[in-house]
XYZ file of C-alpha atoms in Angstrom:
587
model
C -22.297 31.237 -2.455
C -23.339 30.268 -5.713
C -21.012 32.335 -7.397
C -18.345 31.241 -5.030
C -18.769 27.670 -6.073
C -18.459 28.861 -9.893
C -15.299 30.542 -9.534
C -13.625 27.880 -7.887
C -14.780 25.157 -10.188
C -14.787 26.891 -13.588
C -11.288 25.701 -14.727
C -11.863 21.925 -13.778
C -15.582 22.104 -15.787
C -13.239 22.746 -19.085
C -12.583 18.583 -18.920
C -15.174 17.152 -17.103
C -14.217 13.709 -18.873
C -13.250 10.544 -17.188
C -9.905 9.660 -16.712
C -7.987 5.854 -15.870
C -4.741 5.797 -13.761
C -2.284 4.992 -15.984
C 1.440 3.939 -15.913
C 4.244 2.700 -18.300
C 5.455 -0.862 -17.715
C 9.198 -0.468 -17.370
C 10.186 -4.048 -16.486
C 11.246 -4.373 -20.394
C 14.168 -1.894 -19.901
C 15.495 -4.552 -17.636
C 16.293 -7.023 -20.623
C 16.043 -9.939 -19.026
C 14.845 -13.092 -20.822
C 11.050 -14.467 -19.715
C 12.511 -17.531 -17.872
C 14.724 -14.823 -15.428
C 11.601 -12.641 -14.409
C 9.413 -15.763 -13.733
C 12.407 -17.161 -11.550
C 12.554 -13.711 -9.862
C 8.955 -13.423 -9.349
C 8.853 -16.854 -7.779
C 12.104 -16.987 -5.615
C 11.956 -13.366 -4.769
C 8.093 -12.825 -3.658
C 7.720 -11.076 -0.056
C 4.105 -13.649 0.250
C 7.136 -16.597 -0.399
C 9.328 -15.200 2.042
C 6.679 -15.449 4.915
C 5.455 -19.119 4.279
C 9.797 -19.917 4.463
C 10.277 -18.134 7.385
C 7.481 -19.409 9.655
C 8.410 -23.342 8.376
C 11.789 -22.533 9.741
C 10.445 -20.947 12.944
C 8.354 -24.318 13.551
C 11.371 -26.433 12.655
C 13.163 -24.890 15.696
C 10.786 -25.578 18.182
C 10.224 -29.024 19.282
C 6.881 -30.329 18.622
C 5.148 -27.019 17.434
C 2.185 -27.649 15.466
C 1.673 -26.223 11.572
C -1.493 -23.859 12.698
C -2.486 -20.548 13.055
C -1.162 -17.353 10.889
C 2.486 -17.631 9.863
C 3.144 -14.198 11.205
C 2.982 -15.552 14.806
C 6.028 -17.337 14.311
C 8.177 -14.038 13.295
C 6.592 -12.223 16.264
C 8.980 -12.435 19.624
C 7.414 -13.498 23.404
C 4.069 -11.420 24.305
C 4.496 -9.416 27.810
C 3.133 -13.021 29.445
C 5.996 -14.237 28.139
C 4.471 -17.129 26.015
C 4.302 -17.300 22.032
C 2.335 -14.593 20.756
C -1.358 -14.625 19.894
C -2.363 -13.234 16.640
C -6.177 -12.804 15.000
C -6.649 -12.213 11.414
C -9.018 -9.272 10.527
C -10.237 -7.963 6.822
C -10.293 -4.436 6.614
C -14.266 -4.792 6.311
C -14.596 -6.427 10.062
C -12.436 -3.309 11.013
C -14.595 -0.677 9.552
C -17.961 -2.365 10.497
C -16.886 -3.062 14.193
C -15.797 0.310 14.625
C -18.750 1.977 12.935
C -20.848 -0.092 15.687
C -18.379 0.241 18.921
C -15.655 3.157 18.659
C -15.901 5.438 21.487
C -15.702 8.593 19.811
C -18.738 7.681 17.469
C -20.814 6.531 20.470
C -19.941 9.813 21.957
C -21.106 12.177 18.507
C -23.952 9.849 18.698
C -25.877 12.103 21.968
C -25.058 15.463 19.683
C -28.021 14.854 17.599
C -30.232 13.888 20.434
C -29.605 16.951 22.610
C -29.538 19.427 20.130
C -33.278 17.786 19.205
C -33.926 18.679 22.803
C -32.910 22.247 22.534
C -35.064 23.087 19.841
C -38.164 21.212 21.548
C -36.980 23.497 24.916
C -37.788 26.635 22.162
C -40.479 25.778 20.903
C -42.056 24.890 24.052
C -42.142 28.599 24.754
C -45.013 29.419 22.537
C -46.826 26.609 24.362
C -50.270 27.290 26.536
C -49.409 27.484 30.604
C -51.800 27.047 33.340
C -51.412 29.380 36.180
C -52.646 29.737 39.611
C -52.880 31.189 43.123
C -54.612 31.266 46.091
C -53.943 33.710 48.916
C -56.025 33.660 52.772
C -55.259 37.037 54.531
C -56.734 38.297 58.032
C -56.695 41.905 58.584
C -57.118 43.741 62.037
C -56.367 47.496 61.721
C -57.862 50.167 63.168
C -59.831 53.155 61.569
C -61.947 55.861 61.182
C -65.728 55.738 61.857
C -68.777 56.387 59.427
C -71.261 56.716 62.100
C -72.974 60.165 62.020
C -71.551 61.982 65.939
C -73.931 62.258 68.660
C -75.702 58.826 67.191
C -73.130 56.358 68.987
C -70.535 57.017 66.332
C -67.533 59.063 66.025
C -63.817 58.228 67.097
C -61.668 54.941 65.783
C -63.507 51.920 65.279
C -61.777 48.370 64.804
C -62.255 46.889 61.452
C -61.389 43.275 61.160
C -61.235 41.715 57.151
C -60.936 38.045 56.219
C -60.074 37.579 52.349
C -59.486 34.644 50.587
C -58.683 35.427 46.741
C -58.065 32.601 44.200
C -57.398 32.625 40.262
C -56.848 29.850 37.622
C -56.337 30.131 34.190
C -54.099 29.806 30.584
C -51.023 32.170 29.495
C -49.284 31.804 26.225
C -47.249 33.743 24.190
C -47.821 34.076 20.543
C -45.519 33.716 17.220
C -46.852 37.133 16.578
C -44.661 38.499 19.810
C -47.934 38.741 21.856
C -49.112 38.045 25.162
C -52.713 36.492 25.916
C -53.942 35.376 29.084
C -57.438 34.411 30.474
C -57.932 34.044 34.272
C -60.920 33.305 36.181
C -60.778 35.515 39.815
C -62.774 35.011 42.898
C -62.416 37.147 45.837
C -64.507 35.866 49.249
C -64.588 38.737 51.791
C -65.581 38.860 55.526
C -65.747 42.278 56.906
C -66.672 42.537 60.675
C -66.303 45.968 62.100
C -67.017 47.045 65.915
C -68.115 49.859 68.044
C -70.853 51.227 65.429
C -68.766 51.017 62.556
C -70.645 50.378 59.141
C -70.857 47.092 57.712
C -71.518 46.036 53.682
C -74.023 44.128 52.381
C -73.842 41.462 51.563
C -71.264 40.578 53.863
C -69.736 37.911 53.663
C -69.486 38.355 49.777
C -67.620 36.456 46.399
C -66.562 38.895 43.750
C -65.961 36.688 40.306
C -63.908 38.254 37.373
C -63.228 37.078 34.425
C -60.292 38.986 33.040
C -59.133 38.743 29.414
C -55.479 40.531 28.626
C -53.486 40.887 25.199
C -50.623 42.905 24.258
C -48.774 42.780 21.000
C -46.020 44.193 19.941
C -46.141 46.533 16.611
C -42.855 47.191 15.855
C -40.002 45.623 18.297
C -40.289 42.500 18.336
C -43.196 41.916 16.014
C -43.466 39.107 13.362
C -43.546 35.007 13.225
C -40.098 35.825 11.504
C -38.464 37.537 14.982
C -40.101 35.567 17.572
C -39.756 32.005 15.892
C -35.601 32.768 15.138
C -34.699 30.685 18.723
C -36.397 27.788 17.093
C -34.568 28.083 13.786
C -31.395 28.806 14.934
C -31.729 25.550 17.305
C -32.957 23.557 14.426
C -29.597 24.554 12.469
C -27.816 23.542 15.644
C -29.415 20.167 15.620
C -28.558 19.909 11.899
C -24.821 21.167 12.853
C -24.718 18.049 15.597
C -25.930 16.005 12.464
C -23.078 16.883 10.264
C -20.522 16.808 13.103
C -21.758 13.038 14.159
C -21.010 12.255 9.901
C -18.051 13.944 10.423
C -16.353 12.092 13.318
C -17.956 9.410 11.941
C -16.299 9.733 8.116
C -12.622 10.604 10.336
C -13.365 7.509 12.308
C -13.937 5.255 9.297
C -11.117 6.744 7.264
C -8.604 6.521 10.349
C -9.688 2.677 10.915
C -8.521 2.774 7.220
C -5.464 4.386 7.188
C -4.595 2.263 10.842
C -5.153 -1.117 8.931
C -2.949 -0.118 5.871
C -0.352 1.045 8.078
C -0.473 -2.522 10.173
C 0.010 -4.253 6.857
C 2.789 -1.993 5.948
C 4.340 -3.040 9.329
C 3.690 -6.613 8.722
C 5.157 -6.615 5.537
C 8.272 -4.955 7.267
C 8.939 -7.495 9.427
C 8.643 -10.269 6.683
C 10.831 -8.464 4.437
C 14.114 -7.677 7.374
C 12.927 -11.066 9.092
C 14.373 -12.631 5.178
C 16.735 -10.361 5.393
C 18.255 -11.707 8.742
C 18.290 -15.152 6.994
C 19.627 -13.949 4.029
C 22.667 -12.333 6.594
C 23.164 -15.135 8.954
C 23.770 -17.635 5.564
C 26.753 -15.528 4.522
C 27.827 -14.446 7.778
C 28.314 -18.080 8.587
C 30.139 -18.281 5.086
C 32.419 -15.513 6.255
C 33.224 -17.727 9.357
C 33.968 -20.411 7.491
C 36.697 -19.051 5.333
C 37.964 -17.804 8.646
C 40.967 -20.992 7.720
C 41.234 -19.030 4.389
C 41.162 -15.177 3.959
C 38.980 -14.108 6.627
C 40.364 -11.440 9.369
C 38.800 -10.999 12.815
C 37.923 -7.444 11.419
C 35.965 -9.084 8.368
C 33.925 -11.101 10.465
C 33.286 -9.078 13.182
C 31.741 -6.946 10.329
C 29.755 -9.430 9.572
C 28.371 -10.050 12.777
C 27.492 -6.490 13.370
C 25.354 -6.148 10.197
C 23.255 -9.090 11.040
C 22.945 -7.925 14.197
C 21.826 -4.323 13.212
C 19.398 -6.171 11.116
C 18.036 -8.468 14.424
C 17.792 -4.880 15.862
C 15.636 -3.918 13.294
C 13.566 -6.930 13.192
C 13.004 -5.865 17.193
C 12.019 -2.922 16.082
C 9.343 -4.341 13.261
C 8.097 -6.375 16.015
C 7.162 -3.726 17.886
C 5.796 -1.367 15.064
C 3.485 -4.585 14.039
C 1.957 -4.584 17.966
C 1.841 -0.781 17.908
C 0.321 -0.716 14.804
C -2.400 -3.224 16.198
C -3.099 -1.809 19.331
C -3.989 1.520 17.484
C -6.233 -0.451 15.188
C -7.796 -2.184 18.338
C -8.652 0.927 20.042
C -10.280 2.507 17.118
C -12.533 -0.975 16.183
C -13.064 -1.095 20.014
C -14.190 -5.068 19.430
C -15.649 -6.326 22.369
C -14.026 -9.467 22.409
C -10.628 -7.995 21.551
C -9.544 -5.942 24.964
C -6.723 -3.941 25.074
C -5.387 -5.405 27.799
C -5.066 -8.924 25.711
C -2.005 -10.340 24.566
C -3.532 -10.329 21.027
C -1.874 -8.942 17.825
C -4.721 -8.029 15.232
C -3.097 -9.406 11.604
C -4.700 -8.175 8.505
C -5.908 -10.602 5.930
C -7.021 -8.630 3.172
C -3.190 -7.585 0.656
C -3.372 -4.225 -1.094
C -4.645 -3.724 -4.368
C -3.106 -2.651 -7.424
C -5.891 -2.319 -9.730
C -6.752 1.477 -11.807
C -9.615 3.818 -11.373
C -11.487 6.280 -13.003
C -11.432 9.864 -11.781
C -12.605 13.141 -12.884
C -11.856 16.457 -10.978
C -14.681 18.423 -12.090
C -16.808 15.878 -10.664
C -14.620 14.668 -7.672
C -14.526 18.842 -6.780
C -18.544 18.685 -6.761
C -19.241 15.838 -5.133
C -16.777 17.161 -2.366
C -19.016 20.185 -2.101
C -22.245 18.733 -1.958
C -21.211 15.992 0.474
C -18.697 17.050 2.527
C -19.820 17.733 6.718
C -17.440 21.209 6.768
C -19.122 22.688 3.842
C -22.616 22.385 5.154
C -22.182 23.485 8.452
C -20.340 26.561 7.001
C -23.805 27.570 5.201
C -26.179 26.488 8.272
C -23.876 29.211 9.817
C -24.643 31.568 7.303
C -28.200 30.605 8.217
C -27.599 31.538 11.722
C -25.747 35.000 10.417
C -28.448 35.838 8.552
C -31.360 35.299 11.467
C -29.212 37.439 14.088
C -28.924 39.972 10.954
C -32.827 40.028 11.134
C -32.712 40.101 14.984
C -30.541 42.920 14.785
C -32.376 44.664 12.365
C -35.647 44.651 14.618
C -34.395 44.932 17.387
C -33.656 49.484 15.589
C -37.121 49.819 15.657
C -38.723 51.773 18.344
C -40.924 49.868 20.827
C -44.598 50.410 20.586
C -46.933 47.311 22.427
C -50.521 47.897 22.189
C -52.374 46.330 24.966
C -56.196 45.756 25.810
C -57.754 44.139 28.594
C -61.461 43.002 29.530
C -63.575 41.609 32.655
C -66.723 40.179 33.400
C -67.501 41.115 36.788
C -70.052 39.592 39.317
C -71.080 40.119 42.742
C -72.833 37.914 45.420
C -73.179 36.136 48.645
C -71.493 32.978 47.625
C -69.646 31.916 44.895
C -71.919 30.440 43.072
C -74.085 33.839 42.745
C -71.361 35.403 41.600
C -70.690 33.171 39.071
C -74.163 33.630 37.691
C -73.964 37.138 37.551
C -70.593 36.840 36.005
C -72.534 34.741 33.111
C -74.921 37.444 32.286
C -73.106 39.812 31.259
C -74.568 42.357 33.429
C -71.204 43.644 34.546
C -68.880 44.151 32.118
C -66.004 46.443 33.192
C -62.154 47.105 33.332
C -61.916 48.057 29.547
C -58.647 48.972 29.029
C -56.457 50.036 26.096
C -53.112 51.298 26.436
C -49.764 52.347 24.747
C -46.263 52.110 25.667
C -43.376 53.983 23.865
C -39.537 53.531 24.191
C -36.529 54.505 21.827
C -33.527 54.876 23.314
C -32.217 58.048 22.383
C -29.234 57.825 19.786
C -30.329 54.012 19.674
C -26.358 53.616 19.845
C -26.790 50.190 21.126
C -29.236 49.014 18.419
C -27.258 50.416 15.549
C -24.203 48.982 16.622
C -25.647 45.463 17.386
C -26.797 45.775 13.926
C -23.562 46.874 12.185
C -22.123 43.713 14.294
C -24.553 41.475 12.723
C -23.884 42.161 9.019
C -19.919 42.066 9.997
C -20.733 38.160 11.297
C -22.391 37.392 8.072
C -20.374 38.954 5.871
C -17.478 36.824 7.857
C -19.295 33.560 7.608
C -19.785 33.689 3.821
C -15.836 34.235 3.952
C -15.703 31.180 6.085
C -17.929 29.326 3.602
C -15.459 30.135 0.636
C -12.146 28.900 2.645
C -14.100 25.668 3.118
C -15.049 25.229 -0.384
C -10.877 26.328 -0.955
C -10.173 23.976 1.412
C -12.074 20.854 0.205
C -11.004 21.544 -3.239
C -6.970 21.719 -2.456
C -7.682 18.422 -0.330
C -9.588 16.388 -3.315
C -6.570 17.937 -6.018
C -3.832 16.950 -3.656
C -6.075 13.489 -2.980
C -6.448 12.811 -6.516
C -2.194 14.230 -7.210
C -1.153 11.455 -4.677
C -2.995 8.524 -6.170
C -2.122 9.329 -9.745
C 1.660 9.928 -8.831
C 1.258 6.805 -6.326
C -0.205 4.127 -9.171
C 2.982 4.808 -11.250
C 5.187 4.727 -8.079
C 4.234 0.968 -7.979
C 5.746 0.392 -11.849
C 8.426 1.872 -10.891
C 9.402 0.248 -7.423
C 8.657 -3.044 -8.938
C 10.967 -3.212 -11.552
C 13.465 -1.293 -9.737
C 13.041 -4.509 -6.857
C 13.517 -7.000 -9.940
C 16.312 -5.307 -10.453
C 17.904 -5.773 -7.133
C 16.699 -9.239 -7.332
C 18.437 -9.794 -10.792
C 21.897 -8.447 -8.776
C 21.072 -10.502 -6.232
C 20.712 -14.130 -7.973
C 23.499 -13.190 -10.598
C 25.832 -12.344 -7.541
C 24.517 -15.858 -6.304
C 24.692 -17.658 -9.536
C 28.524 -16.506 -9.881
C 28.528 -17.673 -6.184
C 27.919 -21.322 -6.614
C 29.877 -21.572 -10.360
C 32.943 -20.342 -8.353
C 33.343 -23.613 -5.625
C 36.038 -22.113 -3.632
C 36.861 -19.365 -5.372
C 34.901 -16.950 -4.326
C 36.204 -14.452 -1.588
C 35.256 -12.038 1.317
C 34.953 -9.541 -0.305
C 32.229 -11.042 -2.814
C 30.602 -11.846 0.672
C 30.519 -8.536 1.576
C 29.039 -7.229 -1.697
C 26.462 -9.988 -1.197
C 26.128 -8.508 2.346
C 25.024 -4.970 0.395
C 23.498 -6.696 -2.128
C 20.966 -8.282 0.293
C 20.579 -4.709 1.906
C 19.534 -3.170 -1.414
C 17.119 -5.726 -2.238
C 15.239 -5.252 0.866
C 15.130 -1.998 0.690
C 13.454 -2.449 -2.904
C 11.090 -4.737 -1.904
C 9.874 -2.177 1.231
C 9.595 0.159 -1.395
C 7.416 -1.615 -3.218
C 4.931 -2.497 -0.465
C 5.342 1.078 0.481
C 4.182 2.416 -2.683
C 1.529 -0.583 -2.882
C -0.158 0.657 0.493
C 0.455 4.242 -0.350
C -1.819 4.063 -3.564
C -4.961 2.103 -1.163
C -4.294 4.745 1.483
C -4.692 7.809 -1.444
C -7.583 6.068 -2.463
C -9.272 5.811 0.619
C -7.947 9.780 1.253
C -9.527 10.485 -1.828
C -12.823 9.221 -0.668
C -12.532 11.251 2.488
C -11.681 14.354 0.608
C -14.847 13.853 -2.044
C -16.890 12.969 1.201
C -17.555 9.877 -0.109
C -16.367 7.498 2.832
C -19.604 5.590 4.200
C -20.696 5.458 0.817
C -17.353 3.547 -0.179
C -17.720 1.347 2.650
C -21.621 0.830 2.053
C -22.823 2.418 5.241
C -25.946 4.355 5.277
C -26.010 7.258 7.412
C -29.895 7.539 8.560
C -30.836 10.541 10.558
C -34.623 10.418 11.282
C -36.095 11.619 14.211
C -35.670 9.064 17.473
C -39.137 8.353 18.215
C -39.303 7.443 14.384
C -36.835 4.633 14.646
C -38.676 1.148 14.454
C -37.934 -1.856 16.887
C -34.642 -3.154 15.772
C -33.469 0.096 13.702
C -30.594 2.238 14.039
C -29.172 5.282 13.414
C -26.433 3.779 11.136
C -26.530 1.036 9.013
C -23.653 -0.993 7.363
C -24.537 -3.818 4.634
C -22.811 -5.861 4.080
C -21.124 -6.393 0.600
């Protein structure tokens, strides 16, 4: 394993220094003047564009009120068919509501718990039992006289037994493989016999035993190390339900993530082609108007059909924003946001564009000490290696030694007996005995052993694709939001770009009163197309660099940490009033 982790690692250790994000600012190539880029920035800014639009929503309905989140007013009719509800939500609430209520988490919670149970169901086994019994029987059978013939006896004679026979004592088996057992025996006996037949004395009589027993194995199934391998293996299995409780609980937290980024990215959609619709109707209506002039039927009806196409897509936004929501409501699983609710989750927290610092040598470790995969990979190498031991035992021949001792006593009640018993006076039933079995060949030994070292041979194999695996995902993690922080530079300037052929298509717009003709309309038309299709890029490459970041995390292992939630795992009776298994503080 350890060698495993040095091969994989021993190129990235040769710069183990830390690293920023870094990009080249490309706006210069541009060569526009500083007034121009701080009208662009200003009259071309998506967070503008929503602010216009939902002021000209409100302005076409009668009497609406200037409250709530602007985004309600680009949203169409819910399914009650009334304006749409929305609910702002930081990506914090998300995570910490869903830590605390998603479904899937709740259900990885009981893994722990039962496995816990498992191991307290083996180790129960080596635990002291009490056993019992007590048995009445009532014998008439007939048989064969003692009397002397000629003196009365001779012939068959009826002999009629009452027995009662009780015992009560403790069983347990021991880590060693052993058996021990002490019992305490009483037998009460009633013999009457008829037609001259002899008699005992003392009849009615209580036989008391006190019977010790042992047997250990030597060889089979001898050792703490064989006999205690249930409990271990169950233990790994409880710290297997551990790591796959982080684990669903890590994919939970990083889906939450990638669900909220994904509802902004739909948001900022449907702000960007709702502008765009605007932008279309304005010069479709221009188109219209020079209907008198140089406009065709053709030439308009084009027009109509691209700001339709764009309505279409707006439809189409709409929906992505509530399908986008509804995923991020079933993963939070708020309990005062049902599904069933005609309420669109809007998120208030923008992406960020900020740099980090990274280094793979240290990302790669941190993935392998922290991530779930990796550790339950070794805990089955754990298990490999205790059914390798089984296995390995299980060749030996089986030789138990056993011994056995009683204190006997006799009387006419049971508490003469028990006296007797006390003394000493009897002390009987030695016993010492040895039993021997090898299969011959031992075929089915040998090959459950050659099995065994196949399984862990195959687990460490598993444990290297893991480490493989977790190191591709951090390199391709930490690829994506290195190439995804210069993406932003790049879709920026090339949306001030579009922007600048925008307003100087505009600005030759208004400086030609009257002269301008349908077919500068039209290029505005694909103008206005290009320049929404640069500013989606931008917010795509925006949320794409927070959603490698957050991958990152998940790749390193890293994702409660991010989020500050402490994963506790202590035993359940350990948890104090109030406590609980997870823990998220708040910033």
């Amino acid at each position: 394993m350890h060698e495993t982790v040095r091969r994989e690692v021993e190129a990235a250790e040769r710069s183990r220094a830390m690293r920023t994000t870094q990009r080249r600012s490309t706006v210069a190539d541009l060569g526009l003047s500083d007034r121009v880029l701080e009208q662009l920035q200003r009259d071309y800014d998506p967070n503008r564009y929503l602010d216009e639009l939902a002021t000209r929503a409100r302005e076409k309905t009668e009497g609406a009120a200037d409250h709530g989140n602007p985004i309600q007013y680009l949203m169409d009719e819910d399914l009650f068919g009334g304006q749409q509800a929305v609910v702002g939500v930081s990506l914090e609430r998300a995570v910490k509501s869903a830590v605390r209520n998603n479904l899937d988490v709740a259900i990885a919670q009981f893994g722990p718990a039962q496995r816990e149970a498992d191991v307290v169901i083996a180790q129960a086994a080596f635990d002291w039992a009490f056993v019992g019994s007590l048995d009445w029987q009532d014998t008439d059978q007939p048989r064969a006289s003692t009397a002397i013939p000629g003196f009365g006896g001779g012939g068959v004679v009826m002999a009629s037994d009452q027995t009662v026979t009780g015992s009560a004592g403790l069983e347990r088996t021991l880590i060693t493989g052993g058996q021990f057992s002490i019992a305490q025996r009483y037998v009460y006996t009633d013999t009457r016999e008829t037609f001259f037949g002899s008699v005992p004395s003392p009849d009615p009589s209580t036989a008391a035993a006190l019977v010790l027993d042992f047997t250990q194995p030597v060889l089979r199934g001898f050792g703490s190390d064989v006999n205690l391998s249930e409990i271990r293996i169950r233990q790994n299995a409880e710290r297997r339900a551990i790591a796959e409780f982080q684990r669903t609980l890590m994919s939970t937290v990083s889906e939450v993530e990638s669900a909220y980024w994904d509802l902004v990215r739909a948001q900022w959609e449907l702000v960007i082609l709702s502008k765009l619709v605007a932008r279309g109707e304005a010069v479709r209506d221009d188109i219209r108007v020079r209907s008198i002039l140089d406009a065709d039927p053709a030439q308009i009806a084009d027009a109509v059909a691209q700001v339709e196409s764009r309505k279409g897509d707006v439809l189409r936004a709409q929906r992505a924003v509530r399908q986008a929501s509804d995923r991020l409501k079933l993963l939070i699983n708020d309990p005062r946001l049902a599904l069933s609710d005609e309420i669109t989750l809007i998120p208030t927290d923008a992406a960020l564009d900020q740099p980090i610092e990274f280094s793979l040598y240290d990302a790669i470790l941190t993935a392998i000490d922290r991530r779930p995969e990796i550790q339950q990979a070794i805990l089955s190498i754990d298990d490999a290696s205790i059914r390798q031991l089984l296995a390995e035992n299980r060749r030996l021949p089986q030789l138990d030694l056993r011994a056995q001792l009683a204190l006997l006593g006799l009387d006419d009640d049971l508490g003469g007996a028990t006296r007797h018993q006390t003394r000493g006076e009897f002390i009987d039933n030695f016993l010492l005995g040895v039993l021997l079995r090898q299969p011959i060949g031992n075929r089915a030994a040998e090959a459950g052993y050659r099995q065994s070292r196949l399984d862990r041979m195959q687990s460490v194999v598993a444990y290297r694709r893991e480490v493989q695996a977790a190191i591709a995902q951090v390199r391709s993690a930490l690829d994506d939001v290195v190439t995804n922080y210069r993406l932003i530079e790049q879709a920026r300037t090339s949306r001030l770009a579009a922007a600048e052929a925008l307003r100087t298509l505009l600005v030759k717009k208004e400086l030609m009163v009257g002269g301008y003709t349908v077919e500068r309309l039209n290029l505005e038309l694909g103008q206005q197309a290009s320049l929404a299709a640069a500013e989606r890029a931008e917010q795509a490459a925006l949320i794409d660099y927070n959603l490698s970041i957050a991958r990152l995390h998940q790749a390193m292992g890293t994702v409660l940490e991010r989020n500050r939630i402490n994963f506790i795992v202590p035993d359940a009776n350990q948890l104090l009033d109030g406590e609980s298994v997870l823990d998220v503080t708040s910033p």
